[in-house]
Amino acid sequence: MQGEGAVLLNTVWVSSTLEMNEGSVWSVAQVCGALASCALLLLSVFMVRHIIKQRRPRGFPPGPTGLPLIGNILALASDPHVYMKKQSKVHGQIFSLDLGGISTVVLNGYDAVKECLVRQSDVFADRPSLPLFLKLTKMGGLLNAKYGRCWTEHRKLAVSCFRTFGYGQKSFENKISEESLFFIDSVDTYKGKAFDPKHLITIAVSNVSNLIIFGERFRYDDNDFLHMIEIFSENIELATSAWVFLYNAFPLIGLVPFGKHQHLFRNASEVYDFLLKIIERFSENRKPQSPRHFIDAYLDEMERSEGDPDSTYSTENLIFSVGELIIAGTETTTNVLRWAILFMALYPNIQGQVHKEIDMVAGPNRVPTLEERSRMPYTEAVLHEILRFCNIAPLGIFHATSRDTVVRGYSIPEGTTVITNLYSVHFDEKYWSDPEVFYPERFLDASGQFVKKEAFVPFSLGRRHCLGEQLARMEMFLFFTALLQQFHLHFPHGFVPNLKPKLGMTLQPHPYLICAERR
């Protein structure tokens, strides 16, 4: 496009120059007319090329008809996961969308997701080179890295650090339990009066990840850190706005000085500067090859690979990785617990059964332990149903094909953007009876014992599945049982909660008030 545009512009300019050299004298109106003609010609070429680009490749999955230029973008402005599930009933479990010239394949239902992410795990393990990802992380770091050396090295290091500094330590469960006590004490300061639990939950959950990343926790009144977390959360919401979809399709929109995409960019810049300072702070007094946390371990890898021109370790990728680990370790678990509190107040009979089970297994004073999880099947069922029903990450993170492939007779070229609709998996009628009903007992057998469900994939599948799944499960159980052991949760008198989730890369509840009274 840029080459053709330059040729057209030069043609008009040369033609104009020749006429002037022949003695023609151009008026202002003629100059403006020539420029307008040039702009119209460029726009026509752009539109023709874009319309051609919007054509589905041969053998590509079918899909709904989109609008010229913007394709199906407007259809994703509200509840895209619900829209995609409805379209699967028309076009099948695997269909395509046009996101403004970006050919995209959507996987719906457990069978389709498993077929691609598990049976062709290497093929569907890449990330799309979307303008947003390129601008924010340059396709480096951890979560958005292309499938190759950078992703392999960074994921291996992160997994190693999670084990070394986290759940691999016998004492790490105690650290989570200690954090749950800080959380309980903070809740208790409200003395049963109404409050929004988001702030306390966010800091409590992030502190577990902080122990691995930074080697220490943050105070609940650390406003700088809380501000950064709030910005992360805001960007999660902004990342699925229509402005961002349009920016991915038409990067020149980045020149527009207003819009949600610009808000996201400003947030990202602020977080980048904050992370750089905090990394410098926590790398002070570092002893090489004696890492205390993830930052030290990463710097060790940077030093080891100093002579390697192809090394993927860098200060920039360290910043991206730290930011991604913070948000991945905070956003999902925080929202699970926020939904859990809301649903316990909404269903007091379910809350009562959880109270009864905790009292029977752990008693009123001793903090429940992970070993006791198997003896609390109903509590486990409640947490699993919250994860299923609330669909914290309904579309996961976008995938891409690493090479050409064929799925169910459809040809999917290398580099195709792929969306896994995990919402459709958890509401797949083939695997879940009455999926629209909140029913924890679906995870219990006839004798009341907890049973795993095949189509339960809140942490996704395949090579890109969430690396913090084990840690998240530990946190959810320990925080949830510690809270319910001590408190009875209910809404303030006359308060009616909004159960429609806030749309973003994650589905979080709208702010609500809760009363936590000592039992």
Short mmCIF file of C-alpha atoms in Angstrom, two decimals:
data_model
loop_
_atom_site.label_atom_id
_atom_site.label_comp_id
_atom_site.label_asym_id
_atom_site.label_seq_id
_atom_site.Cartn_x
_atom_site.Cartn_y
_atom_site.Cartn_z
CA MET A 1 0.00 0.00 0.00
CA GLN A 2 2.74 2.44 0.89
CA GLY A 3 4.63 1.66 -2.36
CA GLU A 4 1.57 2.09 -4.56
CA GLY A 5 0.59 5.27 -2.72
CA ALA A 6 4.05 6.74 -3.26
CA VAL A 7 3.90 5.97 -7.01
CA LEU A 8 0.49 7.64 -7.34
CA LEU A 9 1.65 10.69 -5.37
CA ASN A 10 4.80 11.01 -7.50
CA THR A 11 2.73 10.69 -10.70
CA VAL A 12 0.44 13.54 -9.68
CA TRP A 13 3.39 15.64 -8.54
CA VAL A 14 5.40 15.08 -11.75
CA SER A 15 2.34 15.86 -13.88
CA SER A 16 1.78 19.07 -11.94
CA THR A 17 5.41 20.10 -12.23
CA LEU A 18 5.45 19.55 -16.01
CA GLU A 19 2.37 21.71 -16.45
CA MET A 20 3.93 24.49 -14.37
CA ASN A 21 7.18 24.24 -16.31
CA GLU A 22 5.20 24.73 -19.51
CA GLY A 23 4.18 28.12 -18.26
CA SER A 24 0.92 27.28 -16.54
CA VAL A 25 0.16 29.33 -13.48
CA TRP A 26 -1.85 27.39 -10.88
CA SER A 27 -4.35 29.05 -8.65
CA VAL A 28 -4.88 28.08 -5.04
CA ALA A 29 -8.10 26.35 -6.10
CA GLN A 30 -6.24 24.27 -8.69
CA VAL A 31 -3.60 23.22 -6.17
CA CYS A 32 -6.29 22.20 -3.67
CA GLY A 33 -8.13 20.34 -6.41
CA ALA A 34 -4.99 18.42 -7.37
CA LEU A 35 -4.32 17.49 -3.77
CA ALA A 36 -7.94 16.41 -3.32
CA SER A 37 -7.70 14.25 -6.43
CA CYS A 38 -4.51 12.70 -5.11
CA ALA A 39 -6.12 11.98 -1.74
CA LEU A 40 -9.22 10.52 -3.43
CA LEU A 41 -7.04 8.29 -5.60
CA LEU A 42 -5.09 7.06 -2.59
CA LEU A 43 -8.31 6.40 -0.69
CA SER A 44 -9.73 4.46 -3.64
CA VAL A 45 -6.62 2.29 -3.86
CA PHE A 46 -6.74 1.70 -0.11
CA MET A 47 -10.41 0.70 -0.20
CA VAL A 48 -9.96 -1.65 -3.16
CA ARG A 49 -6.96 -3.33 -1.52
CA HIS A 50 -8.81 -3.62 1.80
CA ILE A 51 -11.93 -5.12 0.19
CA ILE A 52 -9.74 -7.65 -1.63
CA LYS A 53 -8.02 -8.42 1.68
CA GLN A 54 -11.43 -9.06 3.27
CA ARG A 55 -12.16 -11.96 0.95
CA ARG A 56 -11.97 -15.31 2.70
CA PRO A 57 -9.08 -17.50 1.50
CA ARG A 58 -9.96 -20.62 -0.45
CA GLY A 59 -11.18 -23.36 1.91
CA PHE A 60 -11.45 -20.93 4.87
CA PRO A 61 -14.26 -21.54 7.40
CA PRO A 62 -17.55 -19.75 6.63
CA GLY A 63 -18.87 -16.95 8.80
CA PRO A 64 -21.29 -14.04 9.10
CA THR A 65 -21.21 -11.33 6.44
CA GLY A 66 -19.49 -8.17 7.58
CA LEU A 67 -19.65 -4.52 6.59
CA PRO A 68 -17.24 -3.06 4.03
CA LEU A 69 -13.89 -2.07 5.55
CA ILE A 70 -14.77 -2.82 9.21
CA GLY A 71 -16.13 -6.34 8.72
CA ASN A 72 -17.67 -7.80 11.89
CA ILE A 73 -16.05 -5.39 14.36
CA LEU A 74 -19.28 -3.68 15.40
CA ALA A 75 -20.85 -7.03 16.26
CA LEU A 76 -18.16 -7.49 18.94
CA ALA A 77 -18.90 -4.19 20.69
CA SER A 78 -21.13 -5.92 23.26
CA ASP A 79 -20.74 -9.43 24.72
CA PRO A 80 -18.56 -10.83 21.90
CA HIS A 81 -18.38 -14.25 23.58
CA VAL A 82 -22.18 -14.52 23.51
CA TYR A 83 -22.32 -13.31 19.89
CA MET A 84 -19.74 -15.92 18.86
CA LYS A 85 -21.62 -18.74 20.57
CA LYS A 86 -24.82 -17.74 18.75
CA GLN A 87 -23.00 -17.62 15.42
CA SER A 88 -21.68 -21.14 15.98
CA LYS A 89 -25.26 -22.40 15.85
CA VAL A 90 -25.49 -20.94 12.33
CA HIS A 91 -22.01 -21.56 10.92
CA GLY A 92 -20.71 -24.47 13.02
CA GLN A 93 -18.21 -24.83 15.86
CA ILE A 94 -15.42 -23.47 13.68
CA PHE A 95 -16.26 -20.31 11.75
CA SER A 96 -14.55 -17.10 10.67
CA LEU A 97 -14.89 -13.41 11.37
CA ASP A 98 -13.54 -10.42 9.50
CA LEU A 99 -12.01 -7.96 11.97
CA GLY A 100 -11.43 -5.16 9.52
CA GLY A 101 -9.40 -7.20 7.06
CA ILE A 102 -7.90 -9.45 9.75
CA SER A 103 -9.13 -12.94 8.90
CA THR A 104 -9.96 -14.62 12.19
CA VAL A 105 -11.06 -18.15 13.07
CA VAL A 106 -13.27 -18.70 16.13
CA LEU A 107 -13.33 -22.03 17.99
CA ASN A 108 -16.57 -22.80 19.82
CA GLY A 109 -17.45 -25.73 22.06
CA TYR A 110 -15.17 -28.15 23.88
CA ASP A 111 -14.64 -30.53 20.95
CA ALA A 112 -13.36 -27.83 18.60
CA VAL A 113 -11.13 -26.20 21.22
CA LYS A 114 -9.61 -29.54 22.23
CA GLU A 115 -9.12 -30.59 18.62
CA CYS A 116 -7.02 -27.51 17.91
CA LEU A 117 -5.27 -26.64 21.18
CA VAL A 118 -4.47 -30.22 22.24
CA ARG A 119 -4.29 -32.36 19.11
CA GLN A 120 -2.52 -29.62 17.14
CA SER A 121 -0.92 -27.84 20.08
CA ASP A 122 2.19 -26.67 18.19
CA VAL A 123 0.18 -25.32 15.28
CA PHE A 124 -2.12 -23.21 17.49
CA ALA A 125 0.54 -22.03 19.97
CA ASP A 126 1.52 -18.78 18.24
CA ARG A 127 0.31 -15.24 18.91
CA PRO A 128 -1.05 -12.94 16.20
CA SER A 129 1.14 -10.00 15.20
CA LEU A 130 -1.60 -7.47 15.88
CA PRO A 131 -0.68 -3.77 16.00
CA LEU A 132 -1.77 -3.54 19.65
CA PHE A 133 0.54 -6.35 20.76
CA LEU A 134 3.37 -4.97 18.63
CA LYS A 135 3.02 -1.51 20.17
CA LEU A 136 2.67 -2.60 23.79
CA THR A 137 5.16 -5.51 24.02
CA LYS A 138 6.82 -5.74 20.58
CA MET A 139 5.73 -9.41 20.69
CA GLY A 140 8.27 -10.02 23.44
CA GLY A 141 8.01 -10.83 27.12
CA LEU A 142 5.98 -13.87 28.10
CA LEU A 143 2.23 -13.87 27.39
CA ASN A 144 2.31 -12.19 23.97
CA ALA A 145 5.61 -13.59 22.73
CA LYS A 146 5.63 -15.34 19.38
CA TYR A 147 5.90 -19.12 19.52
CA GLY A 148 9.63 -19.66 19.36
CA ARG A 149 12.80 -19.13 21.34
CA CYS A 150 11.62 -16.04 23.25
CA TRP A 151 8.45 -17.73 24.46
CA THR A 152 10.21 -21.02 25.26
CA GLU A 153 12.97 -19.38 27.30
CA HIS A 154 10.71 -16.99 29.17
CA ARG A 155 8.04 -19.57 29.99
CA LYS A 156 10.68 -22.06 31.19
CA LEU A 157 12.18 -19.42 33.47
CA ALA A 158 8.77 -18.37 34.82
CA VAL A 159 7.73 -21.97 35.57
CA SER A 160 11.06 -22.58 37.30
CA CYS A 161 10.61 -19.48 39.46
CA PHE A 162 7.03 -20.39 40.37
CA ARG A 163 8.33 -23.71 41.67
CA THR A 164 11.50 -22.41 43.31
CA PHE A 165 10.01 -19.35 45.00
CA GLY A 166 6.37 -20.40 45.08
CA TYR A 167 4.32 -23.56 45.30
CA GLY A 168 7.42 -25.76 45.16
CA GLN A 169 8.28 -24.61 48.68
CA LYS A 170 6.64 -26.44 51.54
CA SER A 171 6.36 -23.15 53.39
CA PHE A 172 4.59 -21.32 50.58
CA GLU A 173 1.14 -22.50 51.64
CA ASN A 174 1.83 -20.94 55.04
CA LYS A 175 2.69 -17.64 53.33
CA ILE A 176 -0.65 -17.66 51.52
CA SER A 177 -2.43 -18.48 54.77
CA GLU A 178 -0.60 -15.61 56.48
CA GLU A 179 -1.75 -13.27 53.71
CA SER A 180 -5.30 -14.53 54.18
CA LEU A 181 -5.08 -13.50 57.84
CA PHE A 182 -3.99 -9.97 56.82
CA PHE A 183 -6.99 -9.98 54.52
CA ILE A 184 -9.35 -11.18 57.28
CA ASP A 185 -8.08 -8.51 59.66
CA SER A 186 -8.64 -5.82 57.02
CA VAL A 187 -12.20 -7.03 56.38
CA ASP A 188 -12.83 -7.04 60.13
CA THR A 189 -12.02 -3.32 60.38
CA TYR A 190 -15.40 -2.59 58.73
CA LYS A 191 -17.20 -4.24 61.70
CA GLY A 192 -20.00 -5.62 59.57
CA LYS A 193 -20.67 -2.32 57.75
CA ALA A 194 -21.01 -2.19 53.99
CA PHE A 195 -17.83 -1.87 51.90
CA ASP A 196 -16.50 -2.65 48.42
CA PRO A 197 -14.13 -5.64 48.80
CA LYS A 198 -12.26 -5.08 45.50
CA HIS A 199 -9.36 -3.09 47.01
CA LEU A 200 -8.62 -5.62 49.77
CA ILE A 201 -8.93 -8.65 47.51
CA THR A 202 -6.70 -7.11 44.84
CA ILE A 203 -3.84 -6.39 47.22
CA ALA A 204 -4.17 -9.73 49.03
CA VAL A 205 -4.09 -11.74 45.80
CA SER A 206 -1.33 -9.70 44.17
CA ASN A 207 0.83 -10.12 47.29
CA VAL A 208 1.02 -13.86 46.64
CA SER A 209 2.48 -13.23 43.18
CA ASN A 210 4.65 -10.45 44.62
CA LEU A 211 6.41 -12.97 46.86
CA ILE A 212 7.57 -14.79 43.73
CA ILE A 213 8.31 -11.75 41.56
CA PHE A 214 9.78 -9.37 44.15
CA GLY A 215 10.43 -11.58 47.18
CA GLU A 216 8.15 -9.57 49.47
CA ARG A 217 4.57 -8.41 49.89
CA PHE A 218 3.16 -4.88 49.67
CA ARG A 219 1.20 -3.06 52.35
CA TYR A 220 -2.56 -2.69 51.88
CA ASP A 221 -2.12 1.08 51.98
CA ASP A 222 0.60 1.16 49.29
CA ASN A 223 -1.24 3.54 46.99
CA ASP A 224 1.41 3.52 44.25
CA PHE A 225 1.20 -0.23 43.80
CA LEU A 226 -2.59 -0.24 44.04
CA HIS A 227 -2.73 2.52 41.39
CA MET A 228 -0.63 0.38 39.06
CA ILE A 229 -2.93 -2.61 39.58
CA GLU A 230 -5.96 -0.41 38.85
CA ILE A 231 -4.34 0.72 35.60
CA PHE A 232 -3.67 -2.92 34.66
CA SER A 233 -7.31 -3.74 35.34
CA GLU A 234 -8.48 -0.76 33.30
CA ASN A 235 -6.33 -1.81 30.35
CA ILE A 236 -7.80 -5.31 30.49
CA GLU A 237 -11.18 -3.65 29.95
CA LEU A 238 -9.96 -1.22 27.29
CA ALA A 239 -8.21 -3.95 25.28
CA THR A 240 -11.52 -5.26 23.91
CA SER A 241 -13.07 -1.88 23.07
CA ALA A 242 -14.20 -1.10 19.53
CA TRP A 243 -11.43 1.52 19.31
CA VAL A 244 -8.77 -1.14 19.83
CA PHE A 245 -10.33 -3.49 17.27
CA LEU A 246 -10.34 -0.58 14.82
CA TYR A 247 -6.72 0.25 15.70
CA ASN A 248 -5.69 -3.35 14.97
CA ALA A 249 -7.43 -3.15 11.59
CA PHE A 250 -6.31 0.39 10.75
CA PRO A 251 -3.12 1.31 12.67
CA LEU A 252 -3.28 4.85 11.28
CA ILE A 253 -6.07 5.41 13.82
CA GLY A 254 -3.17 5.67 16.28
CA LEU A 255 -2.72 9.20 14.92
CA VAL A 256 -6.17 10.16 16.23
CA PRO A 257 -5.43 12.00 19.50
CA PHE A 258 -8.55 10.78 21.32
CA GLY A 259 -10.30 7.46 21.89
CA LYS A 260 -9.95 4.51 24.23
CA HIS A 261 -6.87 3.25 22.42
CA GLN A 262 -5.00 6.44 23.38
CA HIS A 263 -6.11 6.02 26.99
CA LEU A 264 -4.74 2.48 26.93
CA PHE A 265 -1.42 3.66 25.47
CA ARG A 266 -1.04 6.34 28.15
CA ASN A 267 -1.76 3.78 30.85
CA ALA A 268 0.79 1.36 29.39
CA SER A 269 3.47 4.05 29.31
CA GLU A 270 2.83 4.95 32.95
CA VAL A 271 2.99 1.30 34.03
CA TYR A 272 6.21 0.76 32.03
CA ASP A 273 7.94 3.62 33.89
CA PHE A 274 6.65 2.36 37.25
CA LEU A 275 7.86 -1.19 36.57
CA LEU A 276 11.31 0.02 35.54
CA LYS A 277 11.68 1.83 38.87
CA ILE A 278 10.37 -1.07 40.92
CA ILE A 279 12.67 -3.54 39.13
CA GLU A 280 15.66 -1.32 39.91
CA ARG A 281 14.56 -1.15 43.54
CA PHE A 282 14.22 -4.91 44.00
CA SER A 283 17.46 -5.73 42.17
CA GLU A 284 19.53 -3.72 44.65
CA ASN A 285 22.03 -5.74 46.72
CA ARG A 286 21.65 -8.61 44.28
CA LYS A 287 24.19 -11.45 44.44
CA PRO A 288 24.72 -13.02 41.00
CA GLN A 289 23.64 -16.67 40.75
CA SER A 290 21.94 -16.48 44.15
CA PRO A 291 18.46 -15.37 43.13
CA ARG A 292 15.97 -14.25 45.75
CA HIS A 293 13.04 -13.86 43.35
CA PHE A 294 12.05 -13.76 39.67
CA ILE A 295 13.81 -10.45 38.96
CA ASP A 296 17.14 -11.78 40.25
CA ALA A 297 16.71 -15.01 38.29
CA TYR A 298 15.98 -13.07 35.11
CA LEU A 299 19.04 -10.83 35.56
CA ASP A 300 21.14 -13.97 36.03
CA GLU A 301 19.90 -15.25 32.67
CA MET A 302 20.70 -11.89 31.06
CA GLU A 303 24.30 -12.14 32.30
CA ARG A 304 24.68 -15.77 31.17
CA SER A 305 23.56 -14.88 27.64
CA GLU A 306 25.57 -11.66 27.24
CA GLY A 307 27.72 -13.16 24.46
CA ASP A 308 24.74 -14.58 22.55
CA PRO A 309 23.65 -12.20 19.76
CA ASP A 310 20.30 -14.03 19.53
CA SER A 311 19.53 -13.83 23.23
CA THR A 312 15.91 -12.97 24.04
CA TYR A 313 16.70 -11.75 27.57
CA SER A 314 16.71 -7.97 27.87
CA THR A 315 15.70 -5.20 30.26
CA GLU A 316 12.72 -4.44 28.05
CA ASN A 317 11.54 -8.06 28.03
CA LEU A 318 12.06 -8.18 31.79
CA ILE A 319 9.71 -5.22 32.20
CA PHE A 320 7.13 -6.83 29.91
CA SER A 321 7.41 -10.16 31.75
CA VAL A 322 7.07 -8.64 35.23
CA GLY A 323 4.02 -6.66 34.15
CA GLU A 324 2.41 -9.73 32.57
CA LEU A 325 3.08 -11.90 35.62
CA ILE A 326 1.58 -9.28 37.92
CA ILE A 327 -1.59 -8.90 35.92
CA ALA A 328 -1.94 -12.64 35.20
CA GLY A 329 -1.43 -13.42 38.87
CA THR A 330 -3.86 -10.77 40.04
CA GLU A 331 -6.70 -10.17 37.61
CA THR A 332 -8.15 -13.67 37.28
CA THR A 333 -7.98 -14.76 40.93
CA THR A 334 -9.17 -11.37 42.17
CA ASN A 335 -12.26 -11.53 40.00
CA VAL A 336 -12.98 -15.15 40.93
CA LEU A 337 -13.03 -14.16 44.60
CA ARG A 338 -15.12 -11.05 43.92
CA TRP A 339 -17.68 -13.20 42.08
CA ALA A 340 -17.49 -15.80 44.87
CA ILE A 341 -18.36 -13.22 47.55
CA LEU A 342 -21.18 -11.84 45.42
CA PHE A 343 -22.67 -15.30 44.81
CA MET A 344 -22.42 -16.31 48.46
CA ALA A 345 -24.48 -13.26 49.40
CA LEU A 346 -26.85 -13.94 46.52
CA TYR A 347 -27.36 -17.59 47.57
CA PRO A 348 -27.33 -17.72 51.40
CA ASN A 349 -28.33 -21.40 51.36
CA ILE A 350 -25.17 -22.28 49.41
CA GLN A 351 -23.12 -20.09 51.75
CA GLY A 352 -24.62 -21.94 54.71
CA GLN A 353 -23.54 -25.32 53.31
CA VAL A 354 -19.99 -24.01 52.82
CA HIS A 355 -19.99 -22.74 56.42
CA LYS A 356 -21.13 -26.13 57.65
CA GLU A 357 -18.44 -28.02 55.72
CA ILE A 358 -15.62 -25.71 56.87
CA ASP A 359 -16.77 -25.98 60.50
CA MET A 360 -16.92 -29.75 60.29
CA VAL A 361 -13.45 -30.16 58.74
CA ALA A 362 -11.34 -27.26 60.11
CA GLY A 363 -13.38 -25.90 62.99
CA PRO A 364 -13.88 -22.21 63.79
CA ASN A 365 -10.33 -21.17 64.64
CA ARG A 366 -7.68 -23.07 62.68
CA VAL A 367 -7.13 -21.86 59.11
CA PRO A 368 -8.11 -24.56 56.56
CA THR A 369 -5.23 -26.26 54.74
CA LEU A 370 -4.77 -27.56 51.20
CA GLU A 371 -4.63 -31.13 52.53
CA GLU A 372 -8.22 -30.67 53.68
CA ARG A 373 -9.44 -29.71 50.23
CA SER A 374 -10.35 -33.32 49.44
CA ARG A 375 -12.50 -33.38 52.56
CA MET A 376 -14.43 -30.28 51.43
CA PRO A 377 -16.07 -31.51 48.20
CA TYR A 378 -18.97 -29.08 48.35
CA THR A 379 -16.65 -26.07 48.78
CA GLU A 380 -14.58 -27.32 45.83
CA ALA A 381 -17.76 -27.69 43.79
CA VAL A 382 -18.80 -24.12 44.59
CA LEU A 383 -15.44 -22.70 43.48
CA HIS A 384 -15.51 -24.75 40.27
CA GLU A 385 -19.05 -23.66 39.46
CA ILE A 386 -18.06 -20.02 39.96
CA LEU A 387 -15.18 -20.48 37.52
CA ARG A 388 -17.47 -22.18 35.01
CA PHE A 389 -20.49 -19.92 35.35
CA CYS A 390 -18.68 -16.56 35.54
CA ASN A 391 -16.17 -17.26 32.75
CA ILE A 392 -13.45 -14.96 34.03
CA ALA A 393 -11.50 -15.04 30.73
CA PRO A 394 -14.21 -15.83 28.16
CA LEU A 395 -11.99 -15.54 25.07
CA GLY A 396 -8.62 -16.24 26.66
CA ILE A 397 -5.71 -14.57 24.88
CA PHE A 398 -5.82 -14.64 21.09
CA HIS A 399 -3.86 -17.45 19.42
CA ALA A 400 -2.41 -17.70 15.92
CA THR A 401 -1.41 -20.56 13.65
CA SER A 402 2.33 -21.18 13.40
CA ARG A 403 1.95 -22.89 10.01
CA ASP A 404 -0.70 -23.86 7.46
CA THR A 405 -3.11 -26.49 8.75
CA VAL A 406 -6.40 -28.23 8.03
CA VAL A 407 -9.15 -28.64 10.64
CA ARG A 408 -12.38 -30.47 9.82
CA GLY A 409 -11.74 -29.93 6.13
CA TYR A 410 -11.12 -26.20 6.47
CA SER A 411 -7.82 -24.71 5.34
CA ILE A 412 -6.34 -22.29 7.88
CA PRO A 413 -3.21 -20.43 6.69
CA GLU A 414 -0.16 -19.66 8.79
CA GLY A 415 -0.50 -16.49 10.83
CA THR A 416 -4.30 -16.63 11.09
CA THR A 417 -5.68 -15.06 14.27
CA VAL A 418 -7.56 -17.66 16.35
CA ILE A 419 -10.06 -16.93 19.13
CA THR A 420 -10.91 -19.69 21.60
CA ASN A 421 -14.39 -19.03 22.98
CA LEU A 422 -14.01 -20.60 26.43
CA TYR A 423 -17.43 -19.24 27.35
CA SER A 424 -18.95 -21.57 24.75
CA VAL A 425 -17.01 -24.48 26.29
CA HIS A 426 -18.46 -23.88 29.75
CA PHE A 427 -21.96 -23.44 28.31
CA ASP A 428 -21.68 -26.35 25.87
CA GLU A 429 -25.00 -28.22 26.14
CA LYS A 430 -23.28 -31.44 25.09
CA TYR A 431 -21.26 -31.49 28.32
CA TRP A 432 -23.33 -29.40 30.75
CA SER A 433 -26.99 -29.84 31.57
CA ASP A 434 -28.83 -26.55 32.11
CA PRO A 435 -25.58 -24.53 31.76
CA GLU A 436 -27.43 -21.24 32.35
CA VAL A 437 -28.22 -22.32 35.92
CA PHE A 438 -25.76 -21.77 38.79
CA TYR A 439 -25.62 -25.28 40.28
CA PRO A 440 -22.52 -26.38 42.27
CA GLU A 441 -23.93 -29.91 42.65
CA ARG A 442 -23.05 -30.60 39.01
CA PHE A 443 -19.49 -31.19 40.28
CA LEU A 444 -20.60 -33.82 42.84
CA ASP A 445 -21.40 -37.50 42.32
CA ALA A 446 -24.29 -39.41 43.88
CA SER A 447 -22.36 -39.86 47.12
CA GLY A 448 -21.47 -36.17 47.39
CA GLN A 449 -17.83 -36.54 46.33
CA PHE A 450 -16.17 -34.02 44.03
CA VAL A 451 -15.80 -35.11 40.38
CA LYS A 452 -13.71 -33.49 37.66
CA LYS A 453 -15.38 -32.48 34.42
CA GLU A 454 -13.65 -32.86 31.06
CA ALA A 455 -15.08 -29.68 29.58
CA PHE A 456 -13.88 -27.50 32.48
CA VAL A 457 -11.07 -25.36 31.05
CA PRO A 458 -10.97 -21.95 32.74
CA PHE A 459 -7.17 -21.91 32.40
CA SER A 460 -7.32 -22.91 28.71
CA LEU A 461 -5.57 -25.90 27.11
CA GLY A 462 -2.46 -26.74 25.11
CA ARG A 463 0.97 -25.20 25.17
CA ARG A 464 -0.33 -21.74 26.05
CA HIS A 465 -2.42 -22.83 29.05
CA CYS A 466 -2.06 -20.62 32.13
CA LEU A 467 1.28 -21.31 33.82
CA GLY A 468 -0.07 -20.02 37.14
CA GLU A 469 -3.00 -22.44 37.31
CA GLN A 470 -1.68 -24.39 40.30
CA LEU A 471 -0.95 -21.21 42.24
CA ALA A 472 -4.35 -19.73 41.40
CA ARG A 473 -6.16 -22.84 42.64
CA MET A 474 -4.24 -22.69 45.91
CA GLU A 475 -5.11 -19.03 46.44
CA MET A 476 -8.79 -19.42 45.59
CA PHE A 477 -9.30 -22.24 48.06
CA LEU A 478 -7.27 -20.77 50.93
CA PHE A 479 -8.66 -17.21 50.67
CA PHE A 480 -12.24 -18.38 50.13
CA THR A 481 -12.29 -20.83 53.05
CA ALA A 482 -10.49 -18.40 55.40
CA LEU A 483 -13.09 -15.73 54.64
CA LEU A 484 -16.15 -18.00 54.95
CA GLN A 485 -14.77 -19.56 58.13
CA GLN A 486 -14.92 -16.20 59.89
CA PHE A 487 -17.72 -14.24 58.24
CA HIS A 488 -21.31 -14.36 57.16
CA LEU A 489 -21.69 -12.36 53.94
CA HIS A 490 -24.80 -10.42 52.93
CA PHE A 491 -25.77 -7.35 50.95
CA PRO A 492 -26.74 -4.09 52.68
CA HIS A 493 -30.46 -3.63 53.15
CA GLY A 494 -32.10 -2.65 49.89
CA PHE A 495 -28.96 -3.18 47.77
CA VAL A 496 -29.56 -4.95 44.46
CA PRO A 497 -26.36 -6.23 42.78
CA ASN A 498 -25.76 -5.90 39.05
CA LEU A 499 -25.01 -9.43 37.85
CA LYS A 500 -24.16 -8.42 34.29
CA PRO A 501 -20.35 -8.53 34.04
CA LYS A 502 -18.17 -5.65 32.93
CA LEU A 503 -16.85 -6.47 29.48
CA GLY A 504 -13.12 -6.78 28.91
CA MET A 505 -10.48 -9.45 28.34
CA THR A 506 -11.77 -10.67 31.69
CA LEU A 507 -15.35 -10.54 32.95
CA GLN A 508 -15.40 -8.78 36.30
CA PRO A 509 -18.40 -7.87 38.42
CA HIS A 510 -19.57 -4.30 38.62
CA PRO A 511 -18.59 -2.64 41.93
CA TYR A 512 -20.81 -3.81 44.77
CA LEU A 513 -21.15 -3.41 48.52
CA ILE A 514 -21.01 -6.29 50.97
CA CYS A 515 -21.44 -6.68 54.71
CA ALA A 516 -19.14 -9.19 56.42
CA GLU A 517 -20.34 -10.00 59.93
CA ARG A 518 -18.32 -12.16 62.30
CA ARG A 519 -19.90 -15.55 62.74
#
